[in-house]
């Protein structure tokens, strides 16, 4: 099968012929129909996080089950599925307690050391980032890395449920638990940020303030439920403007969806007394942000890291699919364009320039 392979960090993708092993008892072969281009793949391409290379990236895909291993029960041939990048054993205390993003034994659903690799290229092992590897015509994954969705959801939309939606909307629903009447600020309105915006809007936030440098993204944020937008490149006093909008010292929840120390700082500055800042953006290893004693004590502020929207994929992905079907969750405007696998490098160049919300690769 054809796959977009990243041979080493800092290089563009190359379209290569990759071989798939036969499925083990709990593994599934999925015919990939659509695969979203996410910012974290871009980080993986540009920054060495120590991931094994060469690798097939792509952790936001939807497709149709083609074949299953002898003991698979979660899916059957023909099912429409979304990739679930939260690898979790299902058995440890955290998994059983409904916190799969804290799973202590995700290796349980990967192949054992010494087993043949799932993917190879001319005999060489190829890694699957996120245990998925969606930038390929087919994906060989563990059954726990898939969630079944109803057949009536278009797969080029459903793909986005796998990362952008669960990460963004999940942060509002599962981590911040935004309530009716709360006030929210969202810094960075890419694919994930727009889903923070719509998660907050669906929860009934009184004000959802979107911040970005790109006017086009701010316009888009309004479509996703932003009540107010601020161009942080033009506005001299962002904190003052937010205070003016909410009529107090800041918002209840400020989400950082970029991954830079200065925007994490800004998120803290935007919160009211007792407010909380949430870091969703992927920061460079070794960088961070801190709260001052004043902010902690009199300010009663807190700073949270949110990983994958604290999602329980089997619960949340069908929920978001249902909200989409009802017209209450917007996926259509997230897809800026559909492209072919061969156009993947151009797609990432656009994403890097911040021009589009999401490009989605579609396969015939
Ligand atoms: Zn992602
Ligand atoms: Zn577990």
CSV table of C-alpha atoms and ligand atoms in Angstrom, one decimal:
chain,number,residue,atom,x,y,z
A,1,UNK,CA,0.0,0.0,0.0
A,2,UNK,CA,1.0,3.6,-0.5
A,3,UNK,CA,1.9,5.7,2.6
A,4,UNK,CA,3.4,9.1,3.3
A,5,UNK,CA,6.6,8.2,5.2
A,6,UNK,CA,8.6,10.6,7.3
A,7,UNK,CA,12.2,9.3,6.9
A,8,UNK,CA,13.7,11.7,9.4
A,9,UNK,CA,12.9,14.8,11.4
A,10,UNK,CA,13.2,18.0,9.4
A,11,UNK,CA,12.5,16.3,6.0
A,12,UNK,CA,9.3,16.4,4.0
A,13,UNK,CA,7.1,13.3,3.6
A,14,UNK,CA,7.8,10.8,0.9
A,15,UNK,CA,5.2,8.7,-0.8
A,16,UNK,CA,6.5,5.1,-0.5
A,17,UNK,CA,5.3,1.6,-0.9
A,18,UNK,CA,4.8,0.1,2.6
A,19,UNK,CA,4.0,-3.5,3.6
A,20,UNK,CA,1.3,-4.4,6.2
A,21,UNK,CA,1.8,-7.5,8.4
A,22,UNK,CA,-1.2,-9.9,8.9
A,23,UNK,CA,-3.3,-8.9,11.9
A,24,UNK,CA,-2.7,-10.4,15.3
A,25,UNK,CA,-5.7,-11.7,17.2
A,26,UNK,CA,-6.8,-8.3,18.5
A,27,UNK,CA,-5.7,-6.3,15.4
A,28,UNK,CA,-7.7,-4.8,12.6
A,29,UNK,CA,-7.0,-3.6,9.1
A,30,UNK,CA,-8.8,-0.4,8.2
A,31,UNK,CA,-9.2,0.9,4.7
A,32,UNK,CA,-8.5,4.6,5.4
A,33,UNK,CA,-11.0,6.9,3.7
A,34,UNK,CA,-10.0,10.3,5.2
A,35,UNK,CA,-7.1,11.6,7.3
A,36,UNK,CA,-6.7,15.1,8.8
A,37,UNK,CA,-3.6,17.1,8.8
A,38,UNK,CA,-2.9,18.1,12.5
A,39,UNK,CA,-0.5,20.6,13.9
A,40,UNK,CA,1.1,18.0,16.2
A,41,UNK,CA,2.3,16.1,13.1
A,42,UNK,CA,3.9,19.3,12.0
A,43,UNK,CA,5.7,19.5,15.4
A,44,UNK,CA,6.8,15.8,15.0
A,45,UNK,CA,8.2,16.7,11.6
A,46,UNK,CA,10.1,19.7,12.8
A,47,UNK,CA,11.1,18.9,16.3
A,48,UNK,CA,12.9,15.8,17.6
A,49,UNK,CA,10.7,14.4,20.3
A,50,UNK,CA,12.6,11.2,20.3
A,51,UNK,CA,10.0,9.4,18.2
A,52,UNK,CA,11.3,6.4,16.2
A,53,UNK,CA,11.9,7.1,12.5
A,54,UNK,CA,11.0,6.3,9.8
A,55,UNK,CA,7.4,6.7,10.7
A,56,UNK,CA,3.9,6.9,9.2
A,57,UNK,CA,2.2,9.9,10.9
A,58,UNK,CA,-1.5,10.7,10.8
A,59,UNK,CA,-3.5,10.3,14.0
A,60,UNK,CA,-6.9,11.7,12.8
A,61,UNK,CA,-8.5,9.3,10.4
A,62,UNK,CA,-11.7,7.6,9.6
A,63,UNK,CA,-12.3,4.5,7.4
A,64,UNK,CA,-14.0,1.2,7.0
A,65,UNK,CA,-12.9,-2.1,8.6
A,66,UNK,CA,-11.5,-4.4,6.0
A,67,UNK,CA,-10.4,-7.4,8.0
A,68,UNK,CA,-10.1,-8.4,11.7
A,69,UNK,CA,-7.9,-10.7,13.8
A,70,UNK,CA,-9.3,-13.9,15.3
A,71,UNK,CA,-10.3,-12.4,18.7
A,72,UNK,CA,-11.6,-9.0,17.7
A,73,UNK,CA,-14.9,-8.1,19.3
A,74,UNK,CA,-15.0,-4.3,19.2
A,75,UNK,CA,-15.5,-4.0,15.5
A,76,UNK,CA,-16.6,-6.1,12.5
A,77,UNK,CA,-15.8,-6.0,8.8
A,78,UNK,CA,-17.6,-3.1,7.1
A,79,UNK,CA,-17.9,-1.0,10.3
A,80,UNK,CA,-17.2,2.7,9.9
A,81,UNK,CA,-14.6,3.7,12.4
A,82,UNK,CA,-12.6,6.6,13.7
A,83,UNK,CA,-9.0,6.2,14.9
A,84,UNK,CA,-8.6,6.6,18.6
A,85,UNK,CA,-5.1,7.8,19.4
A,86,UNK,CA,-5.5,7.4,23.2
A,87,UNK,CA,-3.9,4.0,23.5
A,88,UNK,CA,-5.1,2.5,26.8
A,89,UNK,CA,-5.0,-1.0,28.1
A,90,UNK,CA,-8.6,-1.0,29.4
A,91,UNK,CA,-7.5,-3.0,32.5
A,92,UNK,CA,-5.3,-0.8,34.8
A,93,UNK,CA,-6.9,1.1,37.7
A,94,UNK,CA,-7.0,4.4,35.7
A,95,UNK,CA,-8.6,2.7,32.6
A,96,UNK,CA,-11.2,1.0,34.8
A,97,UNK,CA,-11.8,4.3,36.6
A,98,UNK,CA,-12.7,6.1,33.3
A,99,UNK,CA,-9.4,7.9,32.9
A,100,UNK,CA,-7.9,6.3,29.8
A,101,UNK,CA,-5.6,9.3,29.1
A,102,UNK,CA,-3.8,8.3,32.3
A,103,UNK,CA,-3.4,4.6,31.4
A,104,UNK,CA,-0.3,3.2,33.0
A,105,UNK,CA,0.1,0.3,30.5
A,106,UNK,CA,-0.6,1.5,27.0
A,107,UNK,CA,2.1,-0.9,25.8
A,108,UNK,CA,-0.4,-3.7,26.4
A,109,UNK,CA,-2.1,-3.0,23.1
A,110,UNK,CA,1.1,-2.6,21.1
A,111,UNK,CA,2.9,-5.5,19.6
A,112,UNK,CA,5.3,-7.3,22.0
A,113,UNK,CA,9.0,-6.7,21.6
A,114,UNK,CA,10.4,-9.3,19.3
A,115,UNK,CA,7.2,-9.6,17.2
A,116,UNK,CA,7.3,-8.7,13.6
A,117,UNK,CA,6.5,-4.9,13.1
A,118,UNK,CA,3.1,-4.0,11.8
A,119,UNK,CA,4.6,-1.9,9.0
A,120,UNK,CA,7.7,-2.4,7.0
A,121,UNK,CA,9.4,-0.8,4.0
A,122,UNK,CA,11.8,-3.1,2.1
A,123,UNK,CA,12.2,-5.1,5.3
A,124,UNK,CA,12.8,-2.1,7.5
A,125,UNK,CA,10.5,-1.5,10.5
A,126,UNK,CA,8.2,1.6,10.2
A,127,UNK,CA,6.8,3.2,13.3
A,128,UNK,CA,3.1,4.3,13.6
A,129,UNK,CA,2.8,7.6,15.4
A,130,UNK,CA,-0.1,7.5,17.8
A,131,UNK,CA,-0.3,3.8,17.2
A,132,UNK,CA,-2.4,4.7,14.1
A,133,UNK,CA,-0.4,5.7,11.0
A,134,UNK,CA,-3.3,7.3,9.1
A,135,UNK,CA,-1.4,8.8,6.3
A,136,UNK,CA,-1.6,5.6,4.3
A,137,UNK,CA,-4.2,3.7,2.3
A,138,UNK,CA,-4.6,1.2,5.1
A,139,UNK,CA,-3.9,1.1,8.8
A,140,UNK,CA,-3.2,-2.0,10.9
A,141,UNK,CA,-4.1,-1.1,14.5
A,142,UNK,CA,-5.3,-2.6,17.8
A,143,UNK,CA,-9.1,-2.9,18.1
A,144,UNK,CA,-9.0,-0.6,21.1
A,145,UNK,CA,-7.5,2.2,18.9
A,146,UNK,CA,-10.8,2.3,17.0
A,147,UNK,CA,-14.3,3.7,17.7
A,148,UNK,CA,-17.3,2.6,15.7
A,149,UNK,CA,-19.5,5.4,14.4
A,150,UNK,CA,-22.8,5.3,12.5
A,151,UNK,CA,-22.6,4.9,8.7
A,152,UNK,CA,-24.5,8.1,7.9
A,153,UNK,CA,-21.6,10.4,9.1
A,154,UNK,CA,-19.4,11.5,6.1
A,155,UNK,CA,-16.0,10.0,6.7
A,156,UNK,CA,-14.1,13.1,5.7
A,157,UNK,CA,-15.9,14.9,8.5
A,158,UNK,CA,-15.7,12.0,11.0
A,159,UNK,CA,-11.9,11.9,10.7
A,160,UNK,CA,-11.8,15.2,12.6
A,161,UNK,CA,-13.5,13.7,15.6
A,162,UNK,CA,-10.3,11.7,16.2
A,163,UNK,CA,-8.1,14.6,17.3
A,164,UNK,CA,-9.2,18.2,16.6
A,165,UNK,CA,-12.7,17.7,18.2
A,166,UNK,CA,-11.9,15.5,21.1
A,167,UNK,CA,-8.9,17.6,22.0
A,168,UNK,CA,-10.7,21.0,21.8
A,169,UNK,CA,-14.3,20.3,22.8
A,170,UNK,CA,-13.0,17.6,25.3
A,171,UNK,CA,-11.0,20.3,27.1
A,172,UNK,CA,-14.2,22.3,27.7
A,173,UNK,CA,-16.3,19.3,28.6
A,174,UNK,CA,-14.0,17.0,30.5
A,175,UNK,CA,-11.2,19.2,31.9
A,176,UNK,CA,-12.7,22.7,32.5
A,177,UNK,CA,-16.3,21.5,32.8
A,178,UNK,CA,-17.5,24.8,31.4
A,179,UNK,CA,-20.9,25.7,32.8
A,180,UNK,CA,-23.9,27.6,31.5
A,181,UNK,CA,-23.0,31.3,32.0
A,182,UNK,CA,-19.2,30.9,32.3
A,183,UNK,CA,-16.8,33.2,30.5
A,184,UNK,CA,-14.1,31.7,28.2
A,185,UNK,CA,-11.2,32.9,26.2
A,186,UNK,CA,-9.5,30.8,23.6
A,187,UNK,CA,-6.0,31.7,22.4
A,188,UNK,CA,-5.3,30.3,18.9
A,189,UNK,CA,-8.1,29.4,16.5
A,190,UNK,CA,-6.8,26.5,14.4
A,191,UNK,CA,-8.5,23.2,14.2
A,192,UNK,CA,-8.3,22.5,17.9
A,193,UNK,CA,-9.0,26.1,19.0
A,194,UNK,CA,-12.1,26.3,17.0
A,195,UNK,CA,-13.3,23.2,18.8
A,196,UNK,CA,-12.6,24.8,22.2
A,197,UNK,CA,-14.7,27.7,20.9
A,198,UNK,CA,-17.6,25.4,19.9
A,199,UNK,CA,-17.3,23.2,23.0
A,200,UNK,CA,-17.7,26.3,25.2
A,201,UNK,CA,-20.6,27.6,23.1
A,202,UNK,CA,-22.4,24.2,23.3
A,203,UNK,CA,-21.9,24.3,27.1
A,204,UNK,CA,-23.7,27.6,27.2
A,205,UNK,CA,-20.8,30.0,28.0
A,206,UNK,CA,-22.0,33.5,28.3
A,207,UNK,CA,-19.0,34.9,26.5
A,208,UNK,CA,-16.6,33.0,24.3
A,209,UNK,CA,-13.7,35.3,23.3
A,210,UNK,CA,-11.5,34.1,20.4
A,211,UNK,CA,-8.0,35.4,20.0
A,212,UNK,CA,-5.8,34.9,17.0
A,213,UNK,CA,-3.4,36.9,14.7
A,214,UNK,CA,-5.3,35.9,11.5
A,215,UNK,CA,-8.5,37.8,10.6
A,216,UNK,CA,-9.7,34.9,8.6
A,217,UNK,CA,-9.5,32.5,11.6
A,218,UNK,CA,-11.3,35.1,13.8
A,219,UNK,CA,-14.1,35.2,11.2
A,220,UNK,CA,-14.2,31.4,11.3
A,221,UNK,CA,-14.3,31.5,15.1
A,222,UNK,CA,-17.6,33.4,15.0
A,223,UNK,CA,-19.1,30.6,12.9
A,224,UNK,CA,-18.1,28.2,15.7
A,225,UNK,CA,-19.8,30.3,18.4
A,226,UNK,CA,-17.3,33.0,19.4
A,227,UNK,CA,-19.3,35.9,20.8
A,228,UNK,CA,-16.3,38.3,20.6
A,229,UNK,CA,-13.0,38.2,18.7
A,230,UNK,CA,-9.7,40.0,19.3
A,231,UNK,CA,-6.9,40.2,16.8
A,232,UNK,CA,-4.0,40.0,19.3
A,233,UNK,CA,-1.6,41.3,16.7
A,234,UNK,CA,-3.5,44.6,16.4
A,235,UNK,CA,-5.0,45.0,19.9
A,236,UNK,CA,-2.5,46.8,22.1
A,237,UNK,CA,-4.1,45.9,25.4
A,238,UNK,CA,-5.5,42.4,25.1
A,239,UNK,CA,-6.1,41.9,28.8
A,240,UNK,CA,-7.9,45.3,29.1
A,241,UNK,CA,-10.1,44.4,26.1
A,242,UNK,CA,-11.1,41.0,27.6
A,243,UNK,CA,-11.9,42.7,31.0
A,244,UNK,CA,-14.0,45.2,29.2
A,245,UNK,CA,-15.9,42.5,27.4
A,246,UNK,CA,-16.7,40.4,30.5
A,247,UNK,CA,-17.1,43.3,32.8
A,248,UNK,CA,-14.7,41.9,35.5
A,249,UNK,CA,-11.1,41.1,36.0
A,250,UNK,CA,-11.0,38.3,33.4
A,251,UNK,CA,-12.6,35.1,32.3
A,252,UNK,CA,-13.4,32.0,34.2
A,253,UNK,CA,-11.5,29.8,31.8
A,254,UNK,CA,-8.6,30.7,29.4
A,255,UNK,CA,-7.4,28.0,26.9
A,256,UNK,CA,-4.0,28.2,25.3
A,257,UNK,CA,-4.0,26.3,22.0
A,258,UNK,CA,-0.7,27.3,20.5
A,259,UNK,CA,2.1,25.9,22.8
A,260,UNK,CA,4.2,29.0,23.5
A,261,UNK,CA,5.4,30.2,26.9
A,262,UNK,CA,4.2,33.8,26.2
A,263,UNK,CA,0.7,32.7,25.2
A,264,UNK,CA,0.5,30.5,28.3
A,265,UNK,CA,1.4,33.6,30.3
A,266,UNK,CA,-1.3,35.5,28.4
A,267,UNK,CA,-3.9,32.8,29.3
A,268,UNK,CA,-3.0,33.2,33.0
A,269,UNK,CA,-3.2,37.1,32.7
A,270,UNK,CA,-6.7,36.8,31.0
A,271,UNK,CA,-8.2,34.8,34.0
A,272,UNK,CA,-10.3,36.4,36.7
A,273,UNK,CA,-9.7,35.8,40.4
A,274,UNK,CA,-10.3,32.1,40.9
A,275,UNK,CA,-10.0,31.4,37.2
A,276,UNK,CA,-8.1,28.7,35.5
A,277,UNK,CA,-5.8,28.6,32.5
A,278,UNK,CA,-5.6,25.4,30.4
A,279,UNK,CA,-2.6,24.5,28.3
A,280,UNK,CA,-3.6,22.4,25.2
A,281,UNK,CA,-0.9,23.5,22.8
A,282,UNK,CA,2.1,21.3,22.5
A,283,UNK,CA,5.1,23.2,24.0
A,284,UNK,CA,8.7,22.5,23.1
A,285,UNK,CA,10.3,20.1,25.6
A,286,UNK,CA,11.9,22.0,28.5
A,287,UNK,CA,9.8,25.1,28.1
A,288,UNK,CA,6.9,26.0,30.5
A,289,UNK,CA,5.2,28.7,32.5
A,290,UNK,CA,4.6,29.4,36.1
A,291,UNK,CA,2.2,31.1,38.5
A,292,UNK,CA,3.4,33.8,40.9
A,293,UNK,CA,2.7,33.6,44.6
A,294,UNK,CA,0.3,36.5,44.2
A,295,UNK,CA,-1.6,34.7,41.4
A,296,UNK,CA,-1.8,31.5,43.5
A,297,UNK,CA,-2.9,33.0,46.8
A,298,UNK,CA,-4.9,36.2,46.4
A,299,UNK,CA,-5.5,35.4,42.7
A,300,UNK,CA,-6.6,31.9,43.5
A,301,UNK,CA,-5.6,31.0,40.0
A,302,UNK,CA,-4.7,27.6,38.6
A,303,UNK,CA,-2.9,26.2,35.6
A,304,UNK,CA,-3.8,22.9,34.1
A,305,UNK,CA,-2.3,20.8,31.4
A,306,UNK,CA,-4.9,19.0,29.3
A,307,UNK,CA,-4.0,15.9,27.4
A,308,UNK,CA,-6.3,14.9,24.5
A,309,UNK,CA,-9.2,16.6,26.1
A,310,UNK,CA,-9.3,14.0,29.0
A,311,UNK,CA,-11.3,12.1,26.4
A,312,UNK,CA,-13.0,8.7,26.8
A,313,UNK,CA,-13.1,8.0,23.1
A,314,UNK,CA,-15.8,5.3,23.2
A,315,UNK,CA,-18.1,7.8,25.0
A,316,UNK,CA,-17.1,11.1,23.5
A,317,UNK,CA,-16.6,10.3,19.8
A,318,UNK,CA,-20.2,8.9,19.3
A,319,UNK,CA,-21.5,11.9,21.3
A,320,UNK,CA,-19.8,14.4,19.0
A,321,UNK,CA,-20.9,12.4,15.9
A,322,UNK,CA,-24.5,12.7,17.2
A,323,UNK,CA,-24.2,16.5,17.8
A,324,UNK,CA,-22.8,16.9,14.3
A,325,UNK,CA,-25.8,14.9,12.8
A,326,UNK,CA,-28.1,17.3,14.7
A,327,UNK,CA,-26.3,20.4,13.3
A,328,UNK,CA,-25.1,21.4,16.7
A,329,UNK,CA,-21.4,20.6,16.2
A,330,UNK,CA,-19.8,22.2,13.2
A,331,UNK,CA,-17.4,19.9,11.3
A,332,UNK,CA,-18.1,21.2,7.8
A,333,UNK,CA,-16.4,24.5,8.3
A,334,UNK,CA,-13.4,22.9,9.8
A,335,UNK,CA,-12.5,21.2,6.5
A,336,UNK,CA,-10.9,24.0,4.5
A,337,UNK,CA,-10.0,21.6,1.7
A,338,UNK,CA,-9.7,18.0,0.8
A,339,UNK,CA,-6.5,16.9,-0.8
A,340,UNK,CA,-4.8,13.7,-2.1
A,341,UNK,CA,-2.1,11.8,-0.2
A,342,UNK,CA,0.4,13.2,-2.8
A,343,UNK,CA,-0.4,16.7,-1.8
A,344,UNK,CA,0.5,16.2,1.9
A,345,UNK,CA,3.6,18.4,1.9
A,346,UNK,CA,1.7,21.3,0.3
A,347,UNK,CA,-1.0,20.8,2.9
A,348,UNK,CA,1.5,21.1,5.7
A,349,UNK,CA,3.0,24.2,4.2
A,350,UNK,CA,-0.4,25.8,4.3
A,351,UNK,CA,-1.0,24.7,7.9
A,352,UNK,CA,2.3,26.1,8.9
A,353,UNK,CA,1.5,29.5,7.5
A,354,UNK,CA,-1.7,29.4,9.4
A,355,UNK,CA,-3.8,29.7,6.3
A,356,UNK,CA,-6.3,27.0,6.9
A,357,UNK,CA,-8.3,25.3,9.6
A,358,UNK,CA,-7.9,21.7,8.4
A,359,UNK,CA,-6.8,20.0,5.2
A,360,UNK,CA,-8.1,16.5,5.0
A,361,UNK,CA,-6.6,13.8,2.8
A,362,UNK,CA,-9.2,11.7,1.1
A,363,UNK,CA,-8.6,8.3,-0.5
A,364,UNK,CA,-10.7,6.7,-3.2
B,1,LIG,ZN1,-3.7,15.9,16.4
B,2,LIG,ZN1,-4.8,1.2,31.3
